[in-house]
Short mmCIF file of C-alpha atoms and ligand atoms in Angstrom, two decimals:
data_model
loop_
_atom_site.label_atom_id
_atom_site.label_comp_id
_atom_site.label_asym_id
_atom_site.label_seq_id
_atom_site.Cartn_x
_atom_site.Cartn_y
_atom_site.Cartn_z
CA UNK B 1 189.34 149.70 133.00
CA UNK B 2 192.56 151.52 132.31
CA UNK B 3 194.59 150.06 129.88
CA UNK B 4 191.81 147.80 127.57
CA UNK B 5 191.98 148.66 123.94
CA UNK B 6 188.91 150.75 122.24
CA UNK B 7 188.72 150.94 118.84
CA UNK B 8 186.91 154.39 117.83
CA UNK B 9 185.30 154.43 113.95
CA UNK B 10 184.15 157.94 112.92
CA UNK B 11 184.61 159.50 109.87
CA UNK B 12 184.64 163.21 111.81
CA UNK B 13 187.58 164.04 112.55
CA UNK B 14 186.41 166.73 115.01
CA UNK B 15 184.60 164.05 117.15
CA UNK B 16 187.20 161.05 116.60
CA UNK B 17 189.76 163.61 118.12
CA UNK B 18 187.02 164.68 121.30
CA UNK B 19 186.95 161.12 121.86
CA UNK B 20 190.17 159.62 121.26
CA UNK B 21 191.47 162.57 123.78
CA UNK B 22 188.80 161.38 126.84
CA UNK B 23 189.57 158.06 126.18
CA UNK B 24 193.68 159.01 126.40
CA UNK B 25 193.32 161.07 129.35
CA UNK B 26 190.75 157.85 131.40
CA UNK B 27 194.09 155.81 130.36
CA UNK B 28 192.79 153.84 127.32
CA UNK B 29 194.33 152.57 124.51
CA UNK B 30 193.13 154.03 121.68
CA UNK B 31 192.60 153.18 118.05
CA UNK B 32 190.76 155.34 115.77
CA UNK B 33 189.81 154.53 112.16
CA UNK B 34 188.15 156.48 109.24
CA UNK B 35 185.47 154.36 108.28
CA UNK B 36 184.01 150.99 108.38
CA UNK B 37 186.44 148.90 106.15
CA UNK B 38 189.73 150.35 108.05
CA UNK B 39 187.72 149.79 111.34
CA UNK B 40 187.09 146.09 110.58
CA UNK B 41 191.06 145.78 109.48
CA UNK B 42 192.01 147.17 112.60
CA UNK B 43 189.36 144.63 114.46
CA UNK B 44 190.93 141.87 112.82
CA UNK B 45 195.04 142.63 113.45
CA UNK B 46 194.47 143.72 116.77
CA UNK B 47 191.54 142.87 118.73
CA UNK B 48 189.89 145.48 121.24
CA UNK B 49 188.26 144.96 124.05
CA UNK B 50 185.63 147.66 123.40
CA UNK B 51 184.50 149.37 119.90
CA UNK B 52 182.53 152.63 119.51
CA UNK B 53 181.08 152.57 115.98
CA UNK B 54 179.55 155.70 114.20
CA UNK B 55 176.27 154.70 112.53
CA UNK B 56 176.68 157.41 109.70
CA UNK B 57 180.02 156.30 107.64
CA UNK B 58 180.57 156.71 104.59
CA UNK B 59 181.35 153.36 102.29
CA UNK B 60 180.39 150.58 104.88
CA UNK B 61 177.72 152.12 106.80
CA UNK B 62 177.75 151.54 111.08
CA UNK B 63 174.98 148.96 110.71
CA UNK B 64 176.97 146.82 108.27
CA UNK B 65 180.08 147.21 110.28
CA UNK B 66 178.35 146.11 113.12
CA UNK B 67 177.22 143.22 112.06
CA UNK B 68 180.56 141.52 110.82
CA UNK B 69 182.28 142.77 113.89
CA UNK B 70 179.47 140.46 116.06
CA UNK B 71 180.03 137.84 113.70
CA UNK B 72 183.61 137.69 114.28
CA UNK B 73 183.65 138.35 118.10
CA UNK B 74 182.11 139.17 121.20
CA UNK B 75 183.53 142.74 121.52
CA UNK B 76 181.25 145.34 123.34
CA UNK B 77 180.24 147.40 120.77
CA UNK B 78 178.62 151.43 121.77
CA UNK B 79 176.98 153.10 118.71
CA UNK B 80 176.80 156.16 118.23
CA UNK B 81 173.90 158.23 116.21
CA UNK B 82 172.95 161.48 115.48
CA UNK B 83 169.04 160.40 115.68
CA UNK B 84 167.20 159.76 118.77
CA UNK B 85 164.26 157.36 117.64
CA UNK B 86 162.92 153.94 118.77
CA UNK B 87 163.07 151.93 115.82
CA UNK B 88 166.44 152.87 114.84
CA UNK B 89 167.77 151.63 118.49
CA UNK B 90 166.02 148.48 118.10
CA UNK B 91 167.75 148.04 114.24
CA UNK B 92 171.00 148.94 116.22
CA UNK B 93 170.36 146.41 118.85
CA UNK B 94 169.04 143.53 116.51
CA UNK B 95 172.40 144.27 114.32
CA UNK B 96 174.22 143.48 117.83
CA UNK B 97 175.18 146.85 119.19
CA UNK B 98 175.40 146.52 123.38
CA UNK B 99 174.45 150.23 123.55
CA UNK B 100 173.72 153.74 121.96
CA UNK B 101 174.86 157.23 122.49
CA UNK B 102 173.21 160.05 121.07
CA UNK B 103 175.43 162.70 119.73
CA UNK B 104 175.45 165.44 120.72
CA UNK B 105 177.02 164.01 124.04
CA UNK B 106 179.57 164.70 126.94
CA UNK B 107 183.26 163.24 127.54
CA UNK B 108 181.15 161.67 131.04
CA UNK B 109 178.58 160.32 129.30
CA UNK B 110 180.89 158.32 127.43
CA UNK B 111 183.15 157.20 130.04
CA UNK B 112 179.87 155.90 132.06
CA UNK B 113 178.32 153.94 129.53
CA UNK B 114 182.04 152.46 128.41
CA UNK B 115 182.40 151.36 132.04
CA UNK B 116 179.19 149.93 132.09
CA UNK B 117 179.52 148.01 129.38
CA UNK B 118 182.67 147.18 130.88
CA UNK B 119 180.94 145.80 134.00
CA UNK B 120 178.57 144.27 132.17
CA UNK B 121 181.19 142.12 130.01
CA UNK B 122 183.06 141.25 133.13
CA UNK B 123 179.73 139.79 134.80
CA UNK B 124 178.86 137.58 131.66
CA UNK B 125 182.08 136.19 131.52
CA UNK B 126 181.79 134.92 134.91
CA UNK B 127 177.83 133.98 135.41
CA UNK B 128 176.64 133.94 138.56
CA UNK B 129 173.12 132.86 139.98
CA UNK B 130 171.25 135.69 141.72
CA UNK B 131 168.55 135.36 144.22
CA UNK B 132 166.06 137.16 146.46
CA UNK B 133 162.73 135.27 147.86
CA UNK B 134 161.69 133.14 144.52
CA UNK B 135 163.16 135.82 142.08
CA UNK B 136 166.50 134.07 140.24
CA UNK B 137 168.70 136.03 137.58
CA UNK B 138 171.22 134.20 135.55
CA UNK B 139 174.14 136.95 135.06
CA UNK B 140 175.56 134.93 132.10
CA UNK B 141 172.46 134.10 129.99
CA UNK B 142 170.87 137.60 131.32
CA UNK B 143 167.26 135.73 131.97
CA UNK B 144 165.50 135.70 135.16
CA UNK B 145 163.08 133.33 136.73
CA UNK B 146 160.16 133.36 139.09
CA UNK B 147 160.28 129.89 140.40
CA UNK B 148 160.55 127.92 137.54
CA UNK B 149 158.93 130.56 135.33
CA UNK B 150 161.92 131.54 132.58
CA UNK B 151 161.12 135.43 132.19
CA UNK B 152 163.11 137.05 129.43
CA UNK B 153 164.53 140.63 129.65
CA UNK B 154 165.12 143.61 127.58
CA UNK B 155 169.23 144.89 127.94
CA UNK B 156 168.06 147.69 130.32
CA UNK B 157 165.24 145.40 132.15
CA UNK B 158 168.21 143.47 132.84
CA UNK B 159 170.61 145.62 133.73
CA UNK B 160 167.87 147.42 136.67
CA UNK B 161 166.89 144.51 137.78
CA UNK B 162 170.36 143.03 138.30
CA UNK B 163 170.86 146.53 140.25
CA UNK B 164 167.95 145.19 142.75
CA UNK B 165 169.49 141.66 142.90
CA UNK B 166 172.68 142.91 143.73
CA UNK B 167 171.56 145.01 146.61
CA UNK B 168 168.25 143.54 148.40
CA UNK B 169 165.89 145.17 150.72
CA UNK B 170 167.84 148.74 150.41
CA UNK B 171 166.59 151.48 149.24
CA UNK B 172 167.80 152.74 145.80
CA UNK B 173 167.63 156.13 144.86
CA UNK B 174 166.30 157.61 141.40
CA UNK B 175 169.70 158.70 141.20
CA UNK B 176 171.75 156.22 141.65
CA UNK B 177 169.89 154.01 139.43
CA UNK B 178 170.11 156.23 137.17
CA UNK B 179 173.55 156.49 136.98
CA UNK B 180 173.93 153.04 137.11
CA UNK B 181 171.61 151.52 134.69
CA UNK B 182 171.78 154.58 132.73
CA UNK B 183 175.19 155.27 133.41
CA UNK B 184 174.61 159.49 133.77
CA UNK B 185 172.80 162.40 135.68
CA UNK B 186 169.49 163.59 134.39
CA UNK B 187 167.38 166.20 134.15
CA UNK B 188 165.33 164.88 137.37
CA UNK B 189 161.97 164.98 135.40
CA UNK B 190 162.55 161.62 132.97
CA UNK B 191 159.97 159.13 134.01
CA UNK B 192 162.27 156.51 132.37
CA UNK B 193 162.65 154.48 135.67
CA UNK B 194 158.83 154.24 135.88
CA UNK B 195 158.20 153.16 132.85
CA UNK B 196 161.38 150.36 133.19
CA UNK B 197 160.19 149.23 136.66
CA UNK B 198 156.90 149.26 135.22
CA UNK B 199 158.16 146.69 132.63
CA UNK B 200 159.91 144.71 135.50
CA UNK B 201 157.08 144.15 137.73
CA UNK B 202 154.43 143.22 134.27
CA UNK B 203 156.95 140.70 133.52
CA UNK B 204 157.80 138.94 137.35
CA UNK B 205 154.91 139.51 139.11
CA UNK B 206 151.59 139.25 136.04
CA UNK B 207 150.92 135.39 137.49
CA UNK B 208 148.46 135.26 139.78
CA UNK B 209 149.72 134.33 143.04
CA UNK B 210 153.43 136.05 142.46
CA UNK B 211 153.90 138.66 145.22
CA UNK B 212 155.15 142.39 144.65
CA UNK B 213 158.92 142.63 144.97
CA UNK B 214 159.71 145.83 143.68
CA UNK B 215 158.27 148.38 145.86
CA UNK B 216 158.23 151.75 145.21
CA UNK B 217 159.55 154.36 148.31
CA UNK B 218 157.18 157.31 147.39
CA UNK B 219 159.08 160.07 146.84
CA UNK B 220 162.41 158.57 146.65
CA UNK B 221 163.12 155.71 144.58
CA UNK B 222 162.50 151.32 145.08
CA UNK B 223 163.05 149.01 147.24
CA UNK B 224 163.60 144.91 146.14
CA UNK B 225 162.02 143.15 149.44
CA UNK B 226 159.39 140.95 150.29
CA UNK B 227 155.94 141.99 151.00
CA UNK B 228 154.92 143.16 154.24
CA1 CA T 301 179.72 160.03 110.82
#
């Protein structure tokens, strides 16, 4: 959204410039700060509505940072990393990051996951129930339900599964969900979609009894509908 505030923290210059520039040119307002303690002064005179937060700072590290921006505020906050592994995703997460971008990355990439997380702080601001046969999703606490089974989700189990919700018995494409869970194009090989759906139907449909929802359209992509 044009116009809302994002605070940038990066200590390299090179890459605070690339992205204060996209941000600039998508109609942003930018503020950019040197490192962690400037970034949290900046947080604290004048709030923005989005932060992107370099995990390697010098002084205050990302991590740190993170954590007393969350414990002042609800601000969507992307991270950014030069390392691509598991365990330091789930430190950024459990420190209250809303998402990760691996550097080195593209001015698109950015803008799509910033307007996802947009979207996504627009939606829990106004929760909404969600339903399709005995499948409910609660848009504000982000947990679904079979029934009255309470199912919790993962940030991206959530995110493709509100996709379904929001758009029942069509057929979704590998690329579109893609680019809107993921929020960018791929290479067309990553199996990531299996391996989320995957996730989706061991968690809604593992009770015996509980019919398939998410069906798979061989060849090009799933379908949320009732059995046949
Ligand atoms: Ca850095």
């Amino acid at each position: 959204m044009p116009g809302e505030r994002i605070l940038v923290i990066e200590d390299e210059a090179r890459i605070a410039q690339f992205i204060e520039r996209g941000l600039i040119y998508e109609g942003y307002r930018v503020n950019v700060a040197r490192d962690g303690k400037m970034g949290l002064g900046i947080a604290r005179d004048t709030p923005p509505d989005l932060v992107i937060l370099d995990w390697m700072l010098p002084g205050l590290d990302g991590l740190e940072v993170c954590k007393r921006l969350r414990a002042a505020s609800d601000v969507p906050i992307l991270m950014l990393t030069a390392k691509d592994d598991i365990q330091d995703r789930v430190t950024g997460l459990d420190a209250g990051a809303d998402d990760y971008l691996v550097k080195p990355f593209s001015v698109d990439e950015l803008m799509a996951r910033i307007r996802a997380l947009f979207r996504r702080s627009v939606s829990a601001s106004r929760p909404e129930i969600l339903r399709f046969s005995d499948l409910s999703l609660d848009t504000g606490t982000h947990r679904a339900y079979r029934d009255d089974r309470a199912i919790d989700l993962t940030a991206k189990e959530y995110e493709l599964l509100e996709l379904f919700m929001r758009n029942p018995r069509q057929v979704l494409t590998r690329e579109v969900i893609f680019d809107r869970v993921w929020g960018y194009d791929f290479g067309g090989e990553s199996n990531i979609i299996e391996v989320y759906v995957r996730y989706l139907r061991q968690k809604t449909e593992h009770i015996e009894g509980e019919s398939r929802l998410i069906h798979t359209v061989r060849g090009v992509g799933y379908v949320l509908r009732e059995e046949e």
